Each structure stands twice: as structure tokens, then as C-alpha cells.
CSV table of C-alpha atoms and ligand atoms in Angstrom, one decimal:
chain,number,residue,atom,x,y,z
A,1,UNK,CA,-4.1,18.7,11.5
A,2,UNK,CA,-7.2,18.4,13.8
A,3,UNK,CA,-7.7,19.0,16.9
A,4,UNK,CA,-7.1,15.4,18.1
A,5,UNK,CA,-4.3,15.4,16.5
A,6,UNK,CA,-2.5,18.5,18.0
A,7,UNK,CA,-3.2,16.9,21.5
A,8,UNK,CA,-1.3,13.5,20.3
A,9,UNK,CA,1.4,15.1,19.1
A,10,UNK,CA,2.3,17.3,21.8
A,11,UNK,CA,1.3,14.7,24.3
A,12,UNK,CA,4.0,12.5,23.0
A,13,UNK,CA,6.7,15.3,22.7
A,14,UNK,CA,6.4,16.4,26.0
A,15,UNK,CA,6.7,12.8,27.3
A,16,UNK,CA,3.3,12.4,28.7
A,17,UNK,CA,3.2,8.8,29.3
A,18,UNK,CA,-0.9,8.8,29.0
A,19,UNK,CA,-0.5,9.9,25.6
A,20,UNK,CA,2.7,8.0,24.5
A,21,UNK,CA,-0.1,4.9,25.9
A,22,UNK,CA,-2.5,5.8,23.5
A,23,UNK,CA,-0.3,7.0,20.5
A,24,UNK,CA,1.0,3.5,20.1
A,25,UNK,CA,-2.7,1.8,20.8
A,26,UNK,CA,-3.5,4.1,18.0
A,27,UNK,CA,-0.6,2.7,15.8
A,28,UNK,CA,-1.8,-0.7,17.1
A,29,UNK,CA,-5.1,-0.3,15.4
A,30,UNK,CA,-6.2,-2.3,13.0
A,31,UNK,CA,-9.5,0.3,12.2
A,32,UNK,CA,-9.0,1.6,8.8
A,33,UNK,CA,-9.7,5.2,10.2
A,34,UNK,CA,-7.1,4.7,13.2
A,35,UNK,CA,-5.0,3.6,10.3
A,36,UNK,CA,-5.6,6.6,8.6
A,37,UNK,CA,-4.8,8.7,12.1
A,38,UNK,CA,-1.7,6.6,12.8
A,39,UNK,CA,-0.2,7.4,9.7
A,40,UNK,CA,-0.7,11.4,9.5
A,41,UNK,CA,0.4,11.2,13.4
A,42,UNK,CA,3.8,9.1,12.5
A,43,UNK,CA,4.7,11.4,9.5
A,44,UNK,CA,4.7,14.3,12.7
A,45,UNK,CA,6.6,11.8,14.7
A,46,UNK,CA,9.2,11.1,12.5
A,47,UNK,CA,11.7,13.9,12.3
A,48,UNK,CA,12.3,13.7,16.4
A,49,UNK,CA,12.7,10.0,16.3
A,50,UNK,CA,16.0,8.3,15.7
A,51,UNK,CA,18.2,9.1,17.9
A,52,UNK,CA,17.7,6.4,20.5
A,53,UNK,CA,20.1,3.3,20.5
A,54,UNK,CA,17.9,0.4,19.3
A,55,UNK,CA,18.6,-3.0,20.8
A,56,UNK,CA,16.9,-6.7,20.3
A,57,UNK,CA,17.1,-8.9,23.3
A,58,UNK,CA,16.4,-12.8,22.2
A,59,UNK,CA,16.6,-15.7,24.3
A,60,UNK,CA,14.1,-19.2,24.6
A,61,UNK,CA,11.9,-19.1,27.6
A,62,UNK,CA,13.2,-18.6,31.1
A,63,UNK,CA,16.8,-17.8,29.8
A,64,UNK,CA,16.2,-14.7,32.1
A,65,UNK,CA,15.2,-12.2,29.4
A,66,UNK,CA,13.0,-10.5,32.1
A,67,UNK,CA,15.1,-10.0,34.6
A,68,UNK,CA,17.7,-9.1,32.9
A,69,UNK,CA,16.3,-6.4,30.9
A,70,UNK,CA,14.6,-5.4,34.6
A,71,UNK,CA,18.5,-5.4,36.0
A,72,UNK,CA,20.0,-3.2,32.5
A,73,UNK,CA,17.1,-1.1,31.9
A,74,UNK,CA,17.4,0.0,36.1
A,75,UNK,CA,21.6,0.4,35.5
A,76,UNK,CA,20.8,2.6,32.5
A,77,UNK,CA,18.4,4.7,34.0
A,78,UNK,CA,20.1,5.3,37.1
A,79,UNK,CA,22.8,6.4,34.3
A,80,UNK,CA,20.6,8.9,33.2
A,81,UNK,CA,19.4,7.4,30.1
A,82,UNK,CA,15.2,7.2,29.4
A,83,UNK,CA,15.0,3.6,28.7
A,84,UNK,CA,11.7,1.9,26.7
A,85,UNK,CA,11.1,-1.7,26.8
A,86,UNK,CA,8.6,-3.1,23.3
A,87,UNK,CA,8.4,-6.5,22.8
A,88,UNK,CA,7.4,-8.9,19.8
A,89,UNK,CA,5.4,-11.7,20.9
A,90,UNK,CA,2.9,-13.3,17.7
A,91,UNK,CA,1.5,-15.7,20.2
A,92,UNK,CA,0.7,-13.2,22.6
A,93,UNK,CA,-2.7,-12.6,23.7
A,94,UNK,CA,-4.0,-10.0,26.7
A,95,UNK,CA,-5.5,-13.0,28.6
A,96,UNK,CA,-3.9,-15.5,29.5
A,97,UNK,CA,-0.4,-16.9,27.7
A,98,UNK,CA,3.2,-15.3,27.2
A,99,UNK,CA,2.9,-11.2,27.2
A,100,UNK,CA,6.6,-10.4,27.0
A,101,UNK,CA,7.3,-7.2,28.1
A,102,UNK,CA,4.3,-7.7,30.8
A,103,UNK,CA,4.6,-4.7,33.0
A,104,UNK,CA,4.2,-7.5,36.3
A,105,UNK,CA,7.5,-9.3,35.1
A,106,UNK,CA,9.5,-6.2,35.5
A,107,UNK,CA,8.1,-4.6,38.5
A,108,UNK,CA,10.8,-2.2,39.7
A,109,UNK,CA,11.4,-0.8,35.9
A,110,UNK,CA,7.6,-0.1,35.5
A,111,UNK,CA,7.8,1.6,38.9
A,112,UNK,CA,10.6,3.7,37.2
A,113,UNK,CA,9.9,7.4,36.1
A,114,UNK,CA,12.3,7.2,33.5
A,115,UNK,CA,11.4,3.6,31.4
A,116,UNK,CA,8.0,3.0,29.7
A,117,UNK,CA,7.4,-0.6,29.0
A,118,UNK,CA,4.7,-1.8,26.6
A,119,UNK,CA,3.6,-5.7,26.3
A,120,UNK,CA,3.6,-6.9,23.0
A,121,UNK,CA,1.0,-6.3,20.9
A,122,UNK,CA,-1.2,-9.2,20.0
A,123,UNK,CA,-2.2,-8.1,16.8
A,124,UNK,CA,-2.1,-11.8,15.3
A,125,UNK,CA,-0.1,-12.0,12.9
A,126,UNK,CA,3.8,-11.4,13.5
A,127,UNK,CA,3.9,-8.6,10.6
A,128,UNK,CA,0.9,-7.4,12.2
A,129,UNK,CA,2.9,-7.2,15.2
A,130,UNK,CA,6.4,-6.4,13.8
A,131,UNK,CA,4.7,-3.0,11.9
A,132,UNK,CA,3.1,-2.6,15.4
A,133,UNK,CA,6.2,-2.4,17.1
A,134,UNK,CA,8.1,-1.2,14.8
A,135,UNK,CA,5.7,2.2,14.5
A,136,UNK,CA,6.0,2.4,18.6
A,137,UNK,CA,9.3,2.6,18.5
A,138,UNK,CA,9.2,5.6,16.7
A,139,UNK,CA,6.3,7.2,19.3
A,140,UNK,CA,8.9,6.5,21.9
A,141,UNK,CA,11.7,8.0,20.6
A,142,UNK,CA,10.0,10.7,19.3
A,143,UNK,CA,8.6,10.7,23.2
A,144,UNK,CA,12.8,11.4,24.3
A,145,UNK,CA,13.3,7.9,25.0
A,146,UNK,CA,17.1,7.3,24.0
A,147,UNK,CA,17.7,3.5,24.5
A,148,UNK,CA,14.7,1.3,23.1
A,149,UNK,CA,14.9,-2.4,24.2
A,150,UNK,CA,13.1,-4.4,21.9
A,151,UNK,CA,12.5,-8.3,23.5
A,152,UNK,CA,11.4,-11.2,21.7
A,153,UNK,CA,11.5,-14.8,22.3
A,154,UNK,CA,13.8,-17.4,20.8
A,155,UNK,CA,11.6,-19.5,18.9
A,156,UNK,CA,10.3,-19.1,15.0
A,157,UNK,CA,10.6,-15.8,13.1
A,158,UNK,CA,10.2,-12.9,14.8
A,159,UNK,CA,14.1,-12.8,16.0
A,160,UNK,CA,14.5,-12.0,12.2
A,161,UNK,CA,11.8,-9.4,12.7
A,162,UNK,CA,13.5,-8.0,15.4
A,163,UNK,CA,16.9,-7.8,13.8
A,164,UNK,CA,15.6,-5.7,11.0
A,165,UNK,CA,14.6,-3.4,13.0
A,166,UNK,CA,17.3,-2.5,15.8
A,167,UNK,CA,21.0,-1.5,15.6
A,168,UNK,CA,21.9,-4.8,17.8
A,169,UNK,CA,20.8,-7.9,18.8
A,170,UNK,CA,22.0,-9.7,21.5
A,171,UNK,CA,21.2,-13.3,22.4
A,172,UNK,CA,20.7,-14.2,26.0
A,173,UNK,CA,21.4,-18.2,26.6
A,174,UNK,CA,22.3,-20.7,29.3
A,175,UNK,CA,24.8,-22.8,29.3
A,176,UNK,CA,23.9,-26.5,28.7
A,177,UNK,CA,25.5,-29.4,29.0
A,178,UNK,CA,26.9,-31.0,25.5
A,179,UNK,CA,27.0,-29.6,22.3
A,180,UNK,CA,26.6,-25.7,22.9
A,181,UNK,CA,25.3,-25.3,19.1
A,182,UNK,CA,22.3,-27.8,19.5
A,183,UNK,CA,20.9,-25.9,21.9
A,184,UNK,CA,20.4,-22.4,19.7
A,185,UNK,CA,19.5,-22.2,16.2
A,186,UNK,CA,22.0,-21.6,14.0
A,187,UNK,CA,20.4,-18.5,12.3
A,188,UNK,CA,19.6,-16.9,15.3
A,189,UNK,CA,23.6,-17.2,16.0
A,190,UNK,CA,24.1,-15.7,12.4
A,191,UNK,CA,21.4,-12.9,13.3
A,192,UNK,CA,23.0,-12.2,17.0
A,193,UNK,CA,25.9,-9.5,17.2
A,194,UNK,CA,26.3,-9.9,21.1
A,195,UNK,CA,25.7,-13.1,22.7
A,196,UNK,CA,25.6,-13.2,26.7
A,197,UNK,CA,25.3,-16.7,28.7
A,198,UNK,CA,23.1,-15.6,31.3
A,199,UNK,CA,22.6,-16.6,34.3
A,200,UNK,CA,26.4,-17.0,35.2
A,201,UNK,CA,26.0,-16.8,39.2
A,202,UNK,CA,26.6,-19.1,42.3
A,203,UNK,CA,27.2,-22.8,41.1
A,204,UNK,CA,26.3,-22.0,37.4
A,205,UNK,CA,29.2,-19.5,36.8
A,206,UNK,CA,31.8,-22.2,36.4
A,207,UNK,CA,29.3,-23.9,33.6
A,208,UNK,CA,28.4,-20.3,32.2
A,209,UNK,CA,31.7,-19.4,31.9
A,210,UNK,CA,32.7,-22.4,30.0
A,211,UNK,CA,29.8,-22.6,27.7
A,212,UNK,CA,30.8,-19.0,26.9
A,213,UNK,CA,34.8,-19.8,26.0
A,214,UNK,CA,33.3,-23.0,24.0
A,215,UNK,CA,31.0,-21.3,22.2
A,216,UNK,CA,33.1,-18.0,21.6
A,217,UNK,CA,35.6,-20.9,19.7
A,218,UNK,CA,32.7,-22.1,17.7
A,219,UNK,CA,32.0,-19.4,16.5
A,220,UNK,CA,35.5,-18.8,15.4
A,221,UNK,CA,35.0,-22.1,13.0
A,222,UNK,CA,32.2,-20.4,11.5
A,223,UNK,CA,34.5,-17.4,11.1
A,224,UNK,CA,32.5,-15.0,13.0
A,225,UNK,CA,33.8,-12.9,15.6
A,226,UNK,CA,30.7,-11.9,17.7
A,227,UNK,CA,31.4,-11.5,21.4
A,228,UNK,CA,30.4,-14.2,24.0
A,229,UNK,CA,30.5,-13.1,27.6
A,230,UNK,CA,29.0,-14.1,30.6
A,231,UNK,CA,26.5,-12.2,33.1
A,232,UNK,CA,23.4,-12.4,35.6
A,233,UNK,CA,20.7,-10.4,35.7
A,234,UNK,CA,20.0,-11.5,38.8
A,235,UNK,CA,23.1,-10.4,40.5
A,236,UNK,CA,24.0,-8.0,37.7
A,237,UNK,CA,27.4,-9.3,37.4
A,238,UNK,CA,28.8,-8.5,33.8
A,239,UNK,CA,26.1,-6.3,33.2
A,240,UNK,CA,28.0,-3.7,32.3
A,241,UNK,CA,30.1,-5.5,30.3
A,242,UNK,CA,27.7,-6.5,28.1
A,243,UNK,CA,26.3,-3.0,27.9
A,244,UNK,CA,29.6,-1.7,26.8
A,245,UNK,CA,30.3,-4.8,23.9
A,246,UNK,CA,26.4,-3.6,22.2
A,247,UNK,CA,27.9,0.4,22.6
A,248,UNK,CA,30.8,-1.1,20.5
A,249,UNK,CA,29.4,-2.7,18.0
A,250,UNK,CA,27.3,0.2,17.7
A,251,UNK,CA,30.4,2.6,17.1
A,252,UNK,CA,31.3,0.1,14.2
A,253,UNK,CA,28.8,0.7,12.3
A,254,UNK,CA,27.3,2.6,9.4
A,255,UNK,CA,24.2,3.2,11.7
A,256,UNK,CA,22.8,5.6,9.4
A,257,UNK,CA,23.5,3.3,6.1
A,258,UNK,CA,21.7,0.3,8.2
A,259,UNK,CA,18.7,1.8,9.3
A,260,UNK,CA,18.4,3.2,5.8
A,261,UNK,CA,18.5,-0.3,4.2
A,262,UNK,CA,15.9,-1.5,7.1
A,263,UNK,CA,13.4,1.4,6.0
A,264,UNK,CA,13.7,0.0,2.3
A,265,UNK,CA,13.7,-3.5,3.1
A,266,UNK,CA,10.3,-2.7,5.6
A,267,UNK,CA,8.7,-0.7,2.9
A,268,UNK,CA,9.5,-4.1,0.3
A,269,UNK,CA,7.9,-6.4,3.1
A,270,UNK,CA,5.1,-4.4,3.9
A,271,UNK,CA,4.2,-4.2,0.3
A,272,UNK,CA,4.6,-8.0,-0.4
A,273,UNK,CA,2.4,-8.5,2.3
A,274,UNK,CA,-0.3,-5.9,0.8
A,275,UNK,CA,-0.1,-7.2,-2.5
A,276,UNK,CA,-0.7,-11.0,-1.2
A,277,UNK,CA,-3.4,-10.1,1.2
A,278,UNK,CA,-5.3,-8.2,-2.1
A,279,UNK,CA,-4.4,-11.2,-3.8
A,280,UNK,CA,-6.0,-13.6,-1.5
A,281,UNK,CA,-9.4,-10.9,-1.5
A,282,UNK,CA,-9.8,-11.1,-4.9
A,283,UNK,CA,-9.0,-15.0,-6.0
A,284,UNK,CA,-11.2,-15.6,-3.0
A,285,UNK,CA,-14.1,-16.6,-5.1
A,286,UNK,CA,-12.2,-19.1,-7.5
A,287,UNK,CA,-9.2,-20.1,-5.4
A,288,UNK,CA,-11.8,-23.1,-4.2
A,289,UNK,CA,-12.4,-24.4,-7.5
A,290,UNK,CA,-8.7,-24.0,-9.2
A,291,UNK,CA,-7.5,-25.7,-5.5
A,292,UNK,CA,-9.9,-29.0,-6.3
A,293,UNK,CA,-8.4,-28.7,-9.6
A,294,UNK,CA,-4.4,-28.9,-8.8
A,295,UNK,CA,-5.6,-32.0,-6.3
A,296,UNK,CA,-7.4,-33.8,-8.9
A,297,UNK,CA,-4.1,-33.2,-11.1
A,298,UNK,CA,-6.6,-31.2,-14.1
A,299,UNK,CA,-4.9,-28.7,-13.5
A,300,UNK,CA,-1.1,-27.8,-12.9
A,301,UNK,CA,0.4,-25.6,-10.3
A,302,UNK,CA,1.9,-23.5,-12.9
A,303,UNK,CA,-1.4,-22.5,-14.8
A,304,UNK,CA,-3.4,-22.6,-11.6
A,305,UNK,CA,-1.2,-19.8,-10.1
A,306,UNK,CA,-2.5,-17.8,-13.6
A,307,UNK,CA,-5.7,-18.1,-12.9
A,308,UNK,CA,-5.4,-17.1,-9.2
A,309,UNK,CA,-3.4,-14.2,-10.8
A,310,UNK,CA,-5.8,-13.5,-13.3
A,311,UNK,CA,-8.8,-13.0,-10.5
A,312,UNK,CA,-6.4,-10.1,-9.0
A,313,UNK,CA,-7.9,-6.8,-8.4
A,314,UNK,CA,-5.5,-4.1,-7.9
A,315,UNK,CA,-8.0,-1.6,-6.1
A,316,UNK,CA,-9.3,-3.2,-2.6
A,317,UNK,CA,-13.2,-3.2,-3.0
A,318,UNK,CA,-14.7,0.2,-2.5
A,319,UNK,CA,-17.0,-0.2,0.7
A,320,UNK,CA,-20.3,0.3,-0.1
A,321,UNK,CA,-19.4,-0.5,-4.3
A,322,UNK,CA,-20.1,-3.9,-5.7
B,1,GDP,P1,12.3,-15.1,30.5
B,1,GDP,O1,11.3,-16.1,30.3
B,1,GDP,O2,13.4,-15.2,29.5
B,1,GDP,O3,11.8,-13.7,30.6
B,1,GDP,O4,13.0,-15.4,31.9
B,1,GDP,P2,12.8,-14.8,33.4
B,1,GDP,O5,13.5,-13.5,33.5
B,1,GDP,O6,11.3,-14.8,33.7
B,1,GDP,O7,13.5,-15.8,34.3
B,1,GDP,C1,13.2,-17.2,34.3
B,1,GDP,C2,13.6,-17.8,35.6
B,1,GDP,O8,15.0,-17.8,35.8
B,1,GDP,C3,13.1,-17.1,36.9
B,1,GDP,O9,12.8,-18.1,37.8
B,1,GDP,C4,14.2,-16.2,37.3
B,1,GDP,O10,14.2,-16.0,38.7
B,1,GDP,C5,15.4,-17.0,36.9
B,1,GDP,N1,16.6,-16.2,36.5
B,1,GDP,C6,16.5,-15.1,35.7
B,1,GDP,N2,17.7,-14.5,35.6
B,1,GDP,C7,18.6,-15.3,36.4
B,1,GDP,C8,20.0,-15.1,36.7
B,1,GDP,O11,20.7,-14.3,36.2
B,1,GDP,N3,20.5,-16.1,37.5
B,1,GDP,C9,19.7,-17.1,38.1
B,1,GDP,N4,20.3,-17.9,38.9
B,1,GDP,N5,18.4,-17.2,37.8
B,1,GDP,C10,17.8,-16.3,37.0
């Protein structure tokens, strides 16, 4: 191990927060030699990671994910636990746009000694960002960080990224008038284990708790029996609750046998990603041609995949090689 390296790794396993800051901008990297470093610096990581509860928190824009994870993450630490907030965001960028996790939505938790939050990372694309996030959670837990908050917002895929990689996810929403199942997506309602309708204070608790009893009997139909409950972040009523129902579900499971099938299923996905990215690199030069050729119907789909398949290159191109 080098020099560099040594620092890293004790940085992080004494908790610095300077070096837990640059540990994950180095497993953020997309530089083939940081790659390189990230990797050798995870395999050290590893073996003190894991024993932190892992949570998802999903909701749509302004359901209150902020604040809520401001009001939990303060409760928690007050309880003694060292609580770190990651985030995946694919539409993220550094200026401008939605930076979940941004340090300036959760003032009094960034202020907090015992909670590190990092914005998502705006790597592009969201398995970019899901392997980014994914490979900071284990710098954080490795870092002594025992509860690992993992936010994301309620539209396209990245709730499913999220859920494959924490114990529990838990669905913040708001009660709405009407049909309670229009307003959220029913896979992210498969994909949820807790479900809280937030904001359930002053003139909106009535509603809240109503959209909760409604939607607790829907799902019922579908024959699932995930909790509903009601709670604020802004008053931090139910809180607790809440807390306690993603402890439980935690209990019930085979965390090890999950995590286990997440690691295999990652490893799966990260290859499929590898293999189609080489792919892409090496058909590069003919895809153009076989393309015109499937839209002027010479050419079926069927034999034009071959011959994209048949450009393939196993070995990336060496750099300075032909
Ligand atoms: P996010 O986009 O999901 O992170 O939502 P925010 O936490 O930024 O909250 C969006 C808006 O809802 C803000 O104006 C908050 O002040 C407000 N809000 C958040 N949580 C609550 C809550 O529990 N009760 C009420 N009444 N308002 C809330």
C-alpha cells in the first residue's frame, strides 16, 4: 500500500471527516487511475463496513424529504447514533438544479458533530451514480457511521437503485385528495417497506391521517401488509414511530441473506453495464452503417444485432495501441 494510501485509510477509520470527504470524491472518480486507487482503498474498507442500518428515503419533490431526514437524523443523533446522509440524484448537477442531500437544506444536521452528509453525486449517469453511492456508503460505515440514510427522489429509476442497496425503504407522501394510488407509482409502492404520509400537522393531520387508513386498506387488496403511518418532520410528531416500524422490519429480516443477494445482483449489473459500454466502443465504427441498414429494411434487427456482435472486442483498446 503506498503512502497515500495509509493516510486514506486511517483518515477514514479514525472518522476524520476531511478524509471521509475525499475517500468518497475518490470513489466518485471517474479517472481510470482514481479508479484504480478507489478500488485497492475499498478492498481495506470493507471488512469494518456493514454494520450500519441502511435506509432509503423516497418521496416526489417537496413531500418533505429534507426536513424530515433534518428532524430524524437530529432525534437519532441526540440518541447517540452517528448518522450519514448520501443521496441519489441522476439529474443532479453542482450548479444550479436539485442537489438532494445539499448540506444548505439540512442546516442544523450539517452543523451536527455526529452526521456527515454528502450531496449526490452528479456523475451522469444513474449507475454512475448508484456505484458512486453505493461505494460511499461503505467509506462511511467503515468511517463508524451506524445509520446511513440514503435519499432519492420519487421519480424514474433510481428508487429501484436505492432499494438494492439498503435494508429498508421507506416512502414519504402527502396525502391528496382522490384516489390515494394515482398519486404514487405503483412500483415504488411494491419497492417501499414503510410508507409515512408526511406532513401530518395543523389542518393537514385530519387529511394525512385519512390518506394513511385509506391507503393502508389498499394495500391490503394488493395483499401487502407494509405499514402506513402518519408524521411531520416539521413538528416531529410520529417520528419516532416511524423510526421504530424501519427497526422492525429490520428485525424480520435475513439482513445478512439480503445484502448478500444485493452484492451478487450489483456485481451482475455492473457487469451488464461493462460488457454494453465495450460493446458500444467497439461496434462504434459500423453501428452507423448496420443502423441505415435496419431503417432501409436491408437489413433485419435479428442479423443486424450479429453484426454489431460480431465488431465486439473483449479487451478495451490498449491506450497508446492501435
Ligand atoms: P423535499 O423536496 O422532499 O426535500 O421537501 P422539503 O423538505 O424541502 O419540504 C418542501 C416544503 O414543505 C418546504 O416548504 C417545507 O417547509 C415544507 N414541509 C416539509 N416538511 C413539512 C411538514 O412536516 N409539515 C409541513 N406543514 N410542511 C412541511
Amino acid at each position: 500500500m503506498t503512502a497515500a494510501m495509509e493516510d486514506y485509510l486511517h483518515g477514514v477509520l479514525s472518522g476524520n471527516r476531511r478524509w471521509i470527504a475525499r475517500a468518497i470524491t475518490l470513489v466518485e472518480s471517474t479517472r481510470a487511475d482514481h479508479r484504480d486507487a478507489a478500488q485497492r482503498l475499498l478492498v481495506e474498507l470493507t471488512p469494518h463496513a456493514g454494520a450500519a442500518r441502511r435506509v432509503g428515503i423516497s418521496g416526489v419533490p417537496g413531500a418533505g424529504k429534507s426536513t424530515f431526514i433534518e428532524a430524524l437524523g437530529t432525534r437519532l443523533t441526540a440518541a447517540g447514533h452517528r448518522v450519514a446522509v448520501l443521496a441519489v440524484d441522476p439529474s443532479s448537477r453542482r450548479s444550479g438544479g436539485s442537489i438532494l442531500g445539499d448540506k444548505t437544506r439540512m442546516a442544523r444536521l450539517s452543523a451536527d458533530p455526529r452526521a456527515f452528509i454528502r450531496p449526490s453525486p452528479t456523475a451522469g449517469t444513474l449507475g454512475g451514480v448508484a456505484k458512486a453511492t453505493r461505494e460511499a456508503m461503505v467509506v462511511v460505515e467503515a468511517a463508524g457511521y451506524d445509520v446511513v440514510l440514503v435519499e432519492t427522489v420519487g421519480v424514474g429509476q433510481s428508487e429501484t437503485a436505492v432499494a438494492d442497496m439498503v435494508d429498508t425503504f421507506l416512502l414519504l407522501t402527502l396525502a391528496r385528495t382522490g384516489d390515494q394510488l394515482q398519486g404514487i407509482k405503483k412500483g415504488v409502492l411494491e419497492l417501499a417497506d414503510v410508507i409515512a404520509v408526511n406532513k401530518a400537522d395543523g389542518e393537514h393531520e385530519t387529511a394525512a391521517r385519512r390518506a394513511a387508513r385509506e391507503l393502508s386498506g389498499a394495500l391490503r387488496l394488493l395483499h401487502s401488509d407494509t405499514p402506513v403511518l402518519t408524521c411531520s418532520g416539521l413538528t416531529g410528531a410520529g417520528l419516532d414511530e416511524v423510526w421504530a416500524k424501519v427497526v422492525r422490519h429490520q428485525e424480520g429480516l435475513d439482513l445478512a441473506g439480503k445484502r448478500s443477494r444485493q452484492q451478487v445482483e450489483w456485481t451482475w449489473s455492473l457487469a451488464r453495464d461493462r460488457l454494453l459500454t465495450r460493446l458500444r466502443d467497439s461496434a462504434a465504427p459500423v453501428a452507423g452503417e448496420i443502423e441505415r441498414q435496419v431503417l432501409d429494411g436491408t437489413l433485419t434487427p435479428s442479423l443486424a444485432a450479429d453484426r454489431l456482435l460480431a465488431a465486439f472486442r473483449p479487451e478495451p483498446p490498449s491506450p497508446g495501441g492501435a
